[in-house]
mmCIF file of C-alpha atoms and ligand atoms in Angstrom:
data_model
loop_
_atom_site.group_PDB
_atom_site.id
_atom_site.type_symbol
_atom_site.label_atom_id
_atom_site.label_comp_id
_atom_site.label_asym_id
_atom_site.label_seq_id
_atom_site.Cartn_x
_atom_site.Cartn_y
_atom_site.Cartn_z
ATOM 1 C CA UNK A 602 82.605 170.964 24.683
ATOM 2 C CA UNK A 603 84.089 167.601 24.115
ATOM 3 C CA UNK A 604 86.759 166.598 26.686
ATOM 4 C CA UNK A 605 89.209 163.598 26.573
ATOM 5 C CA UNK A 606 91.128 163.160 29.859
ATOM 6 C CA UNK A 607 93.810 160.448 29.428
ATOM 7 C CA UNK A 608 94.914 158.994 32.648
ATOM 8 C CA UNK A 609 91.312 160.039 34.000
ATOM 9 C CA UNK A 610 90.643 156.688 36.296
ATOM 10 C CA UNK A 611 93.680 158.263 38.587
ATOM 11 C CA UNK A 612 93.379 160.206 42.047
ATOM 12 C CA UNK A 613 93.496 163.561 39.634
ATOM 13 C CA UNK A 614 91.543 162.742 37.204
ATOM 14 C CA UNK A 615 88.285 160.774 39.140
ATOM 15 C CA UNK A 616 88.212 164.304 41.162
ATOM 16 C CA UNK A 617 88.012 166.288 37.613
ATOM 17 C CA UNK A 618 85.405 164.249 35.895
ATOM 18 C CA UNK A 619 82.453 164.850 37.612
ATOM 19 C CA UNK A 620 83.499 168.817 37.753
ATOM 20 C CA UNK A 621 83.363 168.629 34.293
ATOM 21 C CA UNK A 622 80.305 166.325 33.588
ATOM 22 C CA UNK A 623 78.465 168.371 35.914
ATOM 23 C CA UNK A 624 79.310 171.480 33.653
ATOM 24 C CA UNK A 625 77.504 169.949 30.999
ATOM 25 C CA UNK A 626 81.069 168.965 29.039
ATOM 26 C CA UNK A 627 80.865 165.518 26.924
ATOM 27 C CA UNK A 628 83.445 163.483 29.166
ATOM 28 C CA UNK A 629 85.776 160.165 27.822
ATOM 29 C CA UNK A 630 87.954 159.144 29.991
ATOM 30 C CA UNK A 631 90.751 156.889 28.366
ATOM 31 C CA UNK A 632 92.703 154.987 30.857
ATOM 32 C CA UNK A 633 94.359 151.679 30.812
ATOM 33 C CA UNK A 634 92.619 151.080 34.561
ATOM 34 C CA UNK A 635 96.190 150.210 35.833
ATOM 35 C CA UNK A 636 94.498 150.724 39.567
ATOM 36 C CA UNK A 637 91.390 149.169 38.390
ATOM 37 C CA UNK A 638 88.192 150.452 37.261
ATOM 38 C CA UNK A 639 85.743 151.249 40.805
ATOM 39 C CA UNK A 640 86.509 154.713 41.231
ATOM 40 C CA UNK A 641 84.894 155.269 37.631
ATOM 41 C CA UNK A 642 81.745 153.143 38.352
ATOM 42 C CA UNK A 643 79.377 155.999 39.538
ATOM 43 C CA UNK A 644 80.071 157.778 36.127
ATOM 44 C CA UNK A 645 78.547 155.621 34.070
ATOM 45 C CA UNK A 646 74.881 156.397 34.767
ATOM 46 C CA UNK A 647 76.459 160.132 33.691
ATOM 47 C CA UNK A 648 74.990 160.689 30.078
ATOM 48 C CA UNK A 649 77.755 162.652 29.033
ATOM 49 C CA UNK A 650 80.013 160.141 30.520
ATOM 50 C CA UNK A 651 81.893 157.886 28.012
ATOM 51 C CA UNK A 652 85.484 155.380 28.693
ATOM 52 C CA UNK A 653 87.223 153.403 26.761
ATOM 53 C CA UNK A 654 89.971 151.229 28.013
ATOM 54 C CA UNK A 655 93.291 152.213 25.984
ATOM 55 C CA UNK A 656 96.953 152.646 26.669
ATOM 56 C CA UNK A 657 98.783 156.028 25.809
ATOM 57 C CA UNK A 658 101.736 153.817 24.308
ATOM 58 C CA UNK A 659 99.098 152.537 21.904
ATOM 59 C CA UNK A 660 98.607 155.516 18.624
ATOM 60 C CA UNK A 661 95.855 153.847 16.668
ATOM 61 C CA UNK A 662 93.886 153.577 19.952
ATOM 62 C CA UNK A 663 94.722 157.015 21.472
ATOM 63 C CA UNK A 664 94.277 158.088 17.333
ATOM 64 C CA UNK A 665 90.045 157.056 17.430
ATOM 65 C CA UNK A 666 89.972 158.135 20.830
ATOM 66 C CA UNK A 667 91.193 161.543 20.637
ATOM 67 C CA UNK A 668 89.363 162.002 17.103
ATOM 68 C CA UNK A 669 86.493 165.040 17.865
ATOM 69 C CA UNK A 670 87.936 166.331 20.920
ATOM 70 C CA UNK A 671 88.080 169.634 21.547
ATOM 71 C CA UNK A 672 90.116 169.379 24.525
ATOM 72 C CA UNK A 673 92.480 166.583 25.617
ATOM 73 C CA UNK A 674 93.715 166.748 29.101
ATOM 74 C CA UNK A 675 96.565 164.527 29.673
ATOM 75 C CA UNK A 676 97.286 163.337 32.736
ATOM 76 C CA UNK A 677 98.228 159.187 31.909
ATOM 77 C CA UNK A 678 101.435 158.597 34.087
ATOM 78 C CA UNK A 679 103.681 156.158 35.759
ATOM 79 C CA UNK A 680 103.368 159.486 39.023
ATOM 80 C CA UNK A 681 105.889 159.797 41.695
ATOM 81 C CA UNK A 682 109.276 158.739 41.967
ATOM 82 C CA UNK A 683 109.045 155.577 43.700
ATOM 83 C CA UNK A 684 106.877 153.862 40.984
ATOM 84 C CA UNK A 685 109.260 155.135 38.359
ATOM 85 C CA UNK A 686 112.525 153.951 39.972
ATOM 86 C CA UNK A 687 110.712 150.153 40.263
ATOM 87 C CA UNK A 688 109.871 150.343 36.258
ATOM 88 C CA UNK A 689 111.974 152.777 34.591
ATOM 89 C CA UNK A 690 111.422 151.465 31.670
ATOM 90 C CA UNK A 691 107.993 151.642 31.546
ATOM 91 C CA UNK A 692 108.269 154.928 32.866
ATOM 92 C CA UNK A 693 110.104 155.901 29.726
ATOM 93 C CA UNK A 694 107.404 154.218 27.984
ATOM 94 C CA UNK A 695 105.002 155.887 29.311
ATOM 95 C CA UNK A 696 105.551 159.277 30.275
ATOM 96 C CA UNK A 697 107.635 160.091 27.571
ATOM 97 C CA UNK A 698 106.443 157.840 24.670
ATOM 98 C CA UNK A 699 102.957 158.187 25.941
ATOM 99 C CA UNK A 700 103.180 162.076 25.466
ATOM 100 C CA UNK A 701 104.916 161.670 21.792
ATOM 101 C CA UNK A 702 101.973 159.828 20.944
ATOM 102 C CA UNK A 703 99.326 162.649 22.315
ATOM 103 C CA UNK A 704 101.171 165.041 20.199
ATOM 104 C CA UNK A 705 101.057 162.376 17.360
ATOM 105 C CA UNK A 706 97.318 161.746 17.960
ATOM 106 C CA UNK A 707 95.822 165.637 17.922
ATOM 107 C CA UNK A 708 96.251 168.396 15.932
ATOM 108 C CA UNK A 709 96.816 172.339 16.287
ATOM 109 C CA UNK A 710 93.091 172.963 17.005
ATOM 110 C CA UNK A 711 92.927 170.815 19.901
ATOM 111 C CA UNK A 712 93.564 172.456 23.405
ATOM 112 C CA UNK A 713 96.001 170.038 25.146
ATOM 113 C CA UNK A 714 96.198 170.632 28.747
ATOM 114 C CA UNK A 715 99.052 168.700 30.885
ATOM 115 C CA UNK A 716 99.484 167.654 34.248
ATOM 116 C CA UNK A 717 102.351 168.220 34.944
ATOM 117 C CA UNK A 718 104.589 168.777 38.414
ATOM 118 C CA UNK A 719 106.873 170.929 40.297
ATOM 119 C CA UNK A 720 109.452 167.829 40.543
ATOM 120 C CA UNK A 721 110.670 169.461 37.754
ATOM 121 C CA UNK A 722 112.356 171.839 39.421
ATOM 122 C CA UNK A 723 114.538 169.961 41.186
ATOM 123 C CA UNK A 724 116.691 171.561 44.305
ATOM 124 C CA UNK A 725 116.247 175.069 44.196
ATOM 125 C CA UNK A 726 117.478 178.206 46.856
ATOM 126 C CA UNK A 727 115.487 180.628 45.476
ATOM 127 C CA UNK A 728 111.828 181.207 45.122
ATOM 128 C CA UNK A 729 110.048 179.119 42.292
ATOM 129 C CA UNK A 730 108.820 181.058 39.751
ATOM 130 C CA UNK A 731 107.724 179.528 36.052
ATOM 131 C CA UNK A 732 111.285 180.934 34.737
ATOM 132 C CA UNK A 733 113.292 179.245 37.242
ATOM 133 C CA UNK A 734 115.485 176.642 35.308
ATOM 134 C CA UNK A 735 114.476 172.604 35.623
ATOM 135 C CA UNK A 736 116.619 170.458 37.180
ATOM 136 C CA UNK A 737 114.664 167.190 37.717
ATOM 137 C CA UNK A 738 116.618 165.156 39.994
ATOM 138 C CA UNK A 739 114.242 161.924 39.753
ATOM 139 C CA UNK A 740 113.680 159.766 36.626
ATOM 140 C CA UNK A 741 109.911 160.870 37.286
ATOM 141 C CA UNK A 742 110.840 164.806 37.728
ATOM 142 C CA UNK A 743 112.792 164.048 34.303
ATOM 143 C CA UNK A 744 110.157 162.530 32.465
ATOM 144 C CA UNK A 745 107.872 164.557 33.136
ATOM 145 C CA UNK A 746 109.936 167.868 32.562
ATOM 146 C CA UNK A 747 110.630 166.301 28.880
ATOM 147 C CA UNK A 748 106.922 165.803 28.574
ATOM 148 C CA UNK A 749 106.140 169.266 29.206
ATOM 149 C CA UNK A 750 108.618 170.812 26.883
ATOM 150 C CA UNK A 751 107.685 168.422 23.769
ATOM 151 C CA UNK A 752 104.129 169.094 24.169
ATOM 152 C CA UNK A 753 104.825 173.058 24.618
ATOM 153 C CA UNK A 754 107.070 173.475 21.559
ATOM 154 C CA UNK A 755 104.430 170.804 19.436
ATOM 155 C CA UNK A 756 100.763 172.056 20.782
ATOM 156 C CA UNK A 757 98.743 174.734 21.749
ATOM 157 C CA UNK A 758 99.242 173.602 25.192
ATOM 158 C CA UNK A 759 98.830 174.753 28.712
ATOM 159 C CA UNK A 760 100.938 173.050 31.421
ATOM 160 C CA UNK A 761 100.026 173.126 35.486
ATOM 161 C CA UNK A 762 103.636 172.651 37.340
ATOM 162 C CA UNK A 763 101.075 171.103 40.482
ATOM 163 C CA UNK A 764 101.790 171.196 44.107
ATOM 164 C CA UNK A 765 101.713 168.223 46.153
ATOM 165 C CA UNK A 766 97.934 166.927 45.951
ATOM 166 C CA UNK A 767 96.275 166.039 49.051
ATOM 167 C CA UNK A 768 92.624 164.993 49.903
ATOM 168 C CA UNK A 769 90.211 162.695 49.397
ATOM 169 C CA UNK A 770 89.602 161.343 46.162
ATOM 170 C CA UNK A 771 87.600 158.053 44.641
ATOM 171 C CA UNK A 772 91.043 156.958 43.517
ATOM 172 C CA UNK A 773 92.415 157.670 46.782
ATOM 173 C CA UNK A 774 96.480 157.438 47.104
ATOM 174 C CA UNK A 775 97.861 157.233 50.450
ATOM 175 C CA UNK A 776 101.626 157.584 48.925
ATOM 176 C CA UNK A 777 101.105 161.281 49.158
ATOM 177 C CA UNK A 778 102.682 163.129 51.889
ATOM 178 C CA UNK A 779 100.168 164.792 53.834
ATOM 179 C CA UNK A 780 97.564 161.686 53.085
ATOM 180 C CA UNK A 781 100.442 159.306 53.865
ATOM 181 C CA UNK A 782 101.107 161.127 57.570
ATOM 182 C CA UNK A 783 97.549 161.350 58.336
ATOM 183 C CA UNK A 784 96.759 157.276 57.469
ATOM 184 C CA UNK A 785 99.467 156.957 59.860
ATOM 185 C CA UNK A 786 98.930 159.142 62.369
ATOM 186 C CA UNK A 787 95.341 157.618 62.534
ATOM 187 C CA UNK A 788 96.410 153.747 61.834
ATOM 188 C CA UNK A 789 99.818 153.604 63.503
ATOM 189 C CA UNK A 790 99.411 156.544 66.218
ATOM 190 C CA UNK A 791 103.406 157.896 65.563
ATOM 191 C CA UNK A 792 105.441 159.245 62.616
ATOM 192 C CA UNK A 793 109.547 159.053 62.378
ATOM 193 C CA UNK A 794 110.072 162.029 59.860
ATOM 194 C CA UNK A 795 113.149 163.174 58.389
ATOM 195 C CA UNK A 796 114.348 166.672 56.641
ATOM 196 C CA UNK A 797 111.676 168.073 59.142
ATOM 197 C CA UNK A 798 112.411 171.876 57.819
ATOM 198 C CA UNK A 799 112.172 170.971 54.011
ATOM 199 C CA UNK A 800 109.638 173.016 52.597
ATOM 200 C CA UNK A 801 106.688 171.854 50.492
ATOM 201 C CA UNK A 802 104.056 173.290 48.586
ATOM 202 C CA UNK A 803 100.352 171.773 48.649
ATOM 203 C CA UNK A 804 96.955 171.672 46.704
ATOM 204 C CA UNK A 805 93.855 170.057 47.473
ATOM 205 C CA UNK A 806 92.463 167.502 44.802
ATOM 206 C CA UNK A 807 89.000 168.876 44.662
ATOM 207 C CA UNK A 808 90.667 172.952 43.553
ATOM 208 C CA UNK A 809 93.395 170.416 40.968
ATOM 209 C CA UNK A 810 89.947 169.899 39.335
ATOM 210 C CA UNK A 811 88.882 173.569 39.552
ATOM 211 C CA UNK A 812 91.884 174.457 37.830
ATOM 212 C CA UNK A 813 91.612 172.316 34.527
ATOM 213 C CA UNK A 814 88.095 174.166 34.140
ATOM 214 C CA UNK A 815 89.740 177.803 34.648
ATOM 215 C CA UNK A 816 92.165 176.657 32.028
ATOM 216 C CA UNK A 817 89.123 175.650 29.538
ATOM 217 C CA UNK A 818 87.139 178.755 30.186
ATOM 218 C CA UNK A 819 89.903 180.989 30.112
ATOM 219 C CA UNK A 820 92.177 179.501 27.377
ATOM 220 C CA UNK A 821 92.467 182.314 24.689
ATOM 221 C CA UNK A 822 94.801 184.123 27.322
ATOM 222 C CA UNK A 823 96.211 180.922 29.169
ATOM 223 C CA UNK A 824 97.731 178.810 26.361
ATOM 224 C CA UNK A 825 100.982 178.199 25.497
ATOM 225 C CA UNK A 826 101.969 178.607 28.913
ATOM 226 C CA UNK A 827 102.969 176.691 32.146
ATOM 227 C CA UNK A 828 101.812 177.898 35.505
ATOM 228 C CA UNK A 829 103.145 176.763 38.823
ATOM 229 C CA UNK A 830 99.056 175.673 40.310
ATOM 230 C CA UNK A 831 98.510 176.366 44.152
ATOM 231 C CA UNK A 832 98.694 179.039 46.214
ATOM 232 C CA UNK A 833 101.253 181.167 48.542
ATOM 233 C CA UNK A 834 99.322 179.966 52.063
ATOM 234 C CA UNK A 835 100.067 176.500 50.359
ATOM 235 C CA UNK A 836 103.816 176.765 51.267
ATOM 236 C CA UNK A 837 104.133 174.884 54.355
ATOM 237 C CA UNK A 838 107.305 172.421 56.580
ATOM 238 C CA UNK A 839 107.234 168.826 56.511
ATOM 239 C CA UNK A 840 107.278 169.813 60.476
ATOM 240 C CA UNK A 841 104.369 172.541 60.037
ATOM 241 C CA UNK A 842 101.882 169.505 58.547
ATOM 242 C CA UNK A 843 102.911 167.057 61.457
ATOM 243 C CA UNK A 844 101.722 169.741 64.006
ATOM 244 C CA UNK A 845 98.221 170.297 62.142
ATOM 245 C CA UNK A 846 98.051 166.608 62.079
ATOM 246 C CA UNK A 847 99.199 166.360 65.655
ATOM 247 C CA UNK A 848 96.240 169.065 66.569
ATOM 248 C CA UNK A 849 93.758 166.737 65.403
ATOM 249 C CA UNK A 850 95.027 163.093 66.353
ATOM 250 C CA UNK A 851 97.396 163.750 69.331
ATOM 251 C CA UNK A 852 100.041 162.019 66.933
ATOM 252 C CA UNK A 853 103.568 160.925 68.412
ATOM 253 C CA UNK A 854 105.901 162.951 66.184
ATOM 254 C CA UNK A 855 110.011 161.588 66.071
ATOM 255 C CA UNK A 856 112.102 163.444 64.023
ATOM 256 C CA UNK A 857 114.929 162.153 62.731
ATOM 257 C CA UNK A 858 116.870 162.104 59.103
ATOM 258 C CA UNK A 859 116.891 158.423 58.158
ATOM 259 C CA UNK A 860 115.482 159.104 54.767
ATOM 260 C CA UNK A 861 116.047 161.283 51.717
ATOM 261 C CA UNK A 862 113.625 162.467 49.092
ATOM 262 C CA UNK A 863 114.851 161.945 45.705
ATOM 263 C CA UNK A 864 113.411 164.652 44.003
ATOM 264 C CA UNK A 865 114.729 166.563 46.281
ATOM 265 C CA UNK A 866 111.675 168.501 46.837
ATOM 266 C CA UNK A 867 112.427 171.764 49.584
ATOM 267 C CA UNK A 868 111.574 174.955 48.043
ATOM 268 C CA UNK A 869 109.072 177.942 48.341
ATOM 269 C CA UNK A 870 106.318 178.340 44.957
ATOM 270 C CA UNK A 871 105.341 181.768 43.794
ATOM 271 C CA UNK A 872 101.670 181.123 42.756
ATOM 272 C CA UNK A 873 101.283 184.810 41.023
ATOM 273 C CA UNK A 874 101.720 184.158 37.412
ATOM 274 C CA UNK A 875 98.316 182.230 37.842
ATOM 275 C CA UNK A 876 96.464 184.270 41.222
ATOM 276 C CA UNK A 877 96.627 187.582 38.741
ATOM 277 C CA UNK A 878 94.391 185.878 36.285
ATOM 278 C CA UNK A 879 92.286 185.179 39.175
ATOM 279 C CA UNK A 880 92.678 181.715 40.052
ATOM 280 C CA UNK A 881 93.506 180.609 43.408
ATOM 281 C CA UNK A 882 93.095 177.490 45.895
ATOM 282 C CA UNK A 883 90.011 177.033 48.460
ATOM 283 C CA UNK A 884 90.523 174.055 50.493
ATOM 284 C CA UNK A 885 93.619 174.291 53.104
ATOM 285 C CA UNK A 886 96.228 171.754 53.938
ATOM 286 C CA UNK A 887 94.156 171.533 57.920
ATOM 287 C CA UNK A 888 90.325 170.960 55.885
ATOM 288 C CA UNK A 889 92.206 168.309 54.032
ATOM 289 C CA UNK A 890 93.514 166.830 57.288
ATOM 290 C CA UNK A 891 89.889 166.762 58.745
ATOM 291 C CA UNK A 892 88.252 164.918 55.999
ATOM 292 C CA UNK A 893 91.056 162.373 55.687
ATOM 293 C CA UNK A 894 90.747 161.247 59.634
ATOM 294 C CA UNK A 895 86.865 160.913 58.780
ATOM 295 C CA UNK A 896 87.344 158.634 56.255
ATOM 296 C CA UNK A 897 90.331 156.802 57.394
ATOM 297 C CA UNK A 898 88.721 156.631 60.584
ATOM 298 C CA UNK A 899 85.426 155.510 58.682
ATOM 299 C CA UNK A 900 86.734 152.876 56.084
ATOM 300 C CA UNK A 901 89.407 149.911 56.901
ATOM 301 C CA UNK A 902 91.265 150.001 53.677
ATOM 302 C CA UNK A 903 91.727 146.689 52.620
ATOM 303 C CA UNK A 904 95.057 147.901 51.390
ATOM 304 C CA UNK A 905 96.861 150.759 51.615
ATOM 305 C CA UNK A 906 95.907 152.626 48.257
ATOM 306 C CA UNK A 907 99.756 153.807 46.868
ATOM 307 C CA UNK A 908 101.311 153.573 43.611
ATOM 308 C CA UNK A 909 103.765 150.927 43.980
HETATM 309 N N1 NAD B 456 98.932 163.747 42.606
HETATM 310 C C1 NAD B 456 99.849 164.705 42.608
HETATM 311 O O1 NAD B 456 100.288 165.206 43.666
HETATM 312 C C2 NAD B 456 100.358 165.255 41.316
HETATM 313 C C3 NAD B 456 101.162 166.367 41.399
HETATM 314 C C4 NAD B 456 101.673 166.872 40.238
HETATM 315 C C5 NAD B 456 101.356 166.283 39.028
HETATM 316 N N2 NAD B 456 100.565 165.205 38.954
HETATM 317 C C6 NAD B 456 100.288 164.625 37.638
HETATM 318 O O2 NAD B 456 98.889 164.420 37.499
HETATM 319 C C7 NAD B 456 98.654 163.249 36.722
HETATM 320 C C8 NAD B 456 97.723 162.300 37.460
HETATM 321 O O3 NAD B 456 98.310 161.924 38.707
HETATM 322 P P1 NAD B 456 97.523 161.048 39.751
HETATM 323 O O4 NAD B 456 97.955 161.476 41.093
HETATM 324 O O5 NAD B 456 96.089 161.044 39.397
HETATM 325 O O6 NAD B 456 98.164 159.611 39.478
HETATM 326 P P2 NAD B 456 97.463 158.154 39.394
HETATM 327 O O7 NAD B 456 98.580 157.184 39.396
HETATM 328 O O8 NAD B 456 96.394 158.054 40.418
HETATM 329 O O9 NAD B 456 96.739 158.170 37.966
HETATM 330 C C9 NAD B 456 97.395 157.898 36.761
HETATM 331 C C10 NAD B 456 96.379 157.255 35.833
HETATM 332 O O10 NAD B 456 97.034 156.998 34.594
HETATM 333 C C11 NAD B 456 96.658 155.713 34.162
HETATM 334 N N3 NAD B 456 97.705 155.164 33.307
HETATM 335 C C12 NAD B 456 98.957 154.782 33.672
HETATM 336 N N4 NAD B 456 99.623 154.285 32.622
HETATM 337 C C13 NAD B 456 98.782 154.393 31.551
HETATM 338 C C14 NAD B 456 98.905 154.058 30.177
HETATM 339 N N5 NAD B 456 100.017 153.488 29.700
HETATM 340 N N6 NAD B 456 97.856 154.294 29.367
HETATM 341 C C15 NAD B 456 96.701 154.834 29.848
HETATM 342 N N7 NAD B 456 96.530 155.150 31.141
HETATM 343 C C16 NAD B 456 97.563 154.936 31.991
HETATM 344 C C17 NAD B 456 96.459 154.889 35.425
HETATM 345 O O11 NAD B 456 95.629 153.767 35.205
HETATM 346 C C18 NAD B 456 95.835 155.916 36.352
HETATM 347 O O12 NAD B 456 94.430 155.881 36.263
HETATM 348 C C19 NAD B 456 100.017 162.629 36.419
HETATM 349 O O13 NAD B 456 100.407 162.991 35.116
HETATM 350 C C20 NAD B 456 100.933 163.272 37.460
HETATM 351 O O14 NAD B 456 102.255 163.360 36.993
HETATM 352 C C21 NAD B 456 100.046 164.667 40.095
#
C-alpha cells in the first residue's frame, strides 16, 4: 500500500506516519516544512519512509508526487482560525487552491482521505450529526467546508469532520485548547477563561492516527462519506477541562468572558455514524492532560510551539 500524506510534517500528520510505516505501508510525506523539518528526522532511517519538500499550490510538483499512490491523505493546511485571519490570502491559497490541485493531481482510483474539521459547523443548538447543515463562521471553518465538498463531489473520498486534537505530538502545537490550558496551567500557574459553559468535543492525536488506518482498511464501505471522528465521552465544558487540569496542577482558574471564539465552536457531536462501524477513541481528555504536564514539565520549550 502506497500512501501520500500531504501536510504530513504537521502535529496530525507526524502522529500518523509512523502508525502507518509501522504497518508495513510505503510512506511520502509531501510537506512544504512551513514549521520546519525536526519532527520528521527520526523517519528517515524508516525504509518505507520517503519526503519530498513540495507545496500543495504547486500541480506539477504535487502531479510526480502523487503519481503511484494508492492513497493520498490530505491534510496540507493554513489550520485554525487565528493563522487564517493573519493570511487570508494564503489561506485561500492554500486550503482551497491547494485542494483543487489534489483533485487535479489524482484520479478516480486513488482513495483520497481529508482532514477535515467540525469548524464547519459553525453555531449549532442541536446535536451534531453528519446531516446537520454547515455554517462556517471563520474564514478557516469556510475553507475548509469548501474543501470538503469539492473533493466529495470530485473523488472517491472519505472526509473526518475531527474534534479538537489534543496530546502530545513530535510537531507539538500548544495553540490547541486543552494543550494551550495545560502549558499554562504548568508555566503560568492561572488561567482567565471565558464562555466557561461552551461545549467542546475532543480527540487525542495518537487515536486521529488510528482513524486514517480504519479508513484504509475499511474503505469499500467508508468512502464517499464524511464522519464526525471522536467519541460521545469526548463531549466535554471549557469549565469541565479546567477542573481535570486543576486536579492535576492545583491551577488558579478565573472565569470571566473577555474573549470570543470565532468559530463559534459550543455544540454537542454525535460520534455514531462512525462507533457502528466499530471505530471509537482510546485515550481520554485526563490521559492527555497527564502526559502533557510530563513533558511540559520535562522540556523548556524554547518557544511556545503555535501556528501563528
Ligand atoms: N489539530 C486539530 O485539532 C485538527 C482538527 C480538525 C482538523 N484538522 C485538520 O488536520 C490537518 C492537519 O492539522 P495539524 O493540526 O497537523 O496542523 P499543522 O499546522 O501542524 O500541519 C499542517 C502541515 O501542512 C503543511 N503545509 C502548510 N501549507 C502547505 C503548503 N502550501 N504545501 C504543503 N504543505 C503545507 C505545514 O508545513 C504543516 O506541516 C489540517 O488539514 C487541519 O485542518 C486538525
Amino acid at each position: 500500500m502506497k500512501v501520500l500524506i500531504t501536510g504530513g510534517a504537521g502535529y496530525v500528520g507526524t502522529g500518523l506516519v509512523p502508525v502507518l510505516l509501522d504497518k508495513g505501508y510505503q510512506v511520502t510525506v509531501y510537506d512544504n516544512l512551513l514549521f520546519g523539518g525536526d519532527p520528521i528526522l527520526p523517519f528517515f532511517r524508516r525504509p518505507n519512509f520517503d519526503f519530498i519538500r513540495g507545496d500543495v499550490r504547486d500541480l506539477d510538483s504535487l502531479k510526480k508526487a502523487t503519481k503511484g499512490a494508492d492513497v493520498v491523505i490530505h491534510l496540507a493546511a493554513i489550520v485554525g482560525y487565528p493563522a487564517c485571519r493573519k493570511e487570508p490570502e494564503l489561506a485561500k491559497a492554500v486550503n482551497v487552491g491547494g485542494t483543487k490541485n489534489v483533485i487535479k493531481a489524482t484520479s478516480d482510483n486513488q482513495l483520497i482521505i481529508f482532514g477535515s474539521t467540525g469548524s464547519n459547523y459553525g453555531a449549532v443548538e442541536e446535536i451534531c450529526t453528519e446531516e446537520t447543515p454547515l455554517h462556517p463562521l471563520s474564514l478557516y471553518g469556510q475553507t475548509k467546508t469548501l474543501a470538503e465538498r469539492m473533493l466529495l463531489q470530485e473523488r472517491n473520498t472519505i472526509a473526518w469532520r475531527f474534534a479538537t486534537a489534543f496530546g502530545v505530538s513530535p510537531r507539538l502545537r500548544l495553540d490547541l485548547m486543552v494543550n494551550d490550558f495545560t502549558y499554562k496551567s504548568v508555566t503560568e500557574g492561572y488561567l482567565v477563561i471565558y464562555e466557561k459553559h461552551f461545549m467542546r468535543t475532543f480527540i487525542h492525536v495518537h487515536d486521529m492516527a488510528r482513524v486514517f488506518l480504519f479508513g484504509i482498511e475499511n474503505r469499500c464501505q467508508m468512502v464517499n462519506n464524511v464522519y464526525n471522528v471522536g467519541s460521545k465521552k469526548m463531549n466535554y465544558s471549557k469549565e469541565d477541562i479546567c477542573n481535570l487540569i486543576k486536579k492535576h496542577t492545583g491551577v488558579y482558574v478565573h472565569y470571566a468572558d473577555v474573549g470570543e471564539d470565532a468559530d463559534k465552536r459550543n455544540y454537542v457531536v454525535s460520534y455514531d455514524k462512525i462507533n457502528k462501524l466499530g471505530y471509537d477513541t482510546t485515550i481520554t481528555v485526563e490521559d492527555g492532560i497527564r502526559e502533557l504536564i510530563h513533558a511540559i514539565r520535562a522540556i523548556e520549550f524554547r518557544k511556545p510551539y503555535a501556528n501563528v
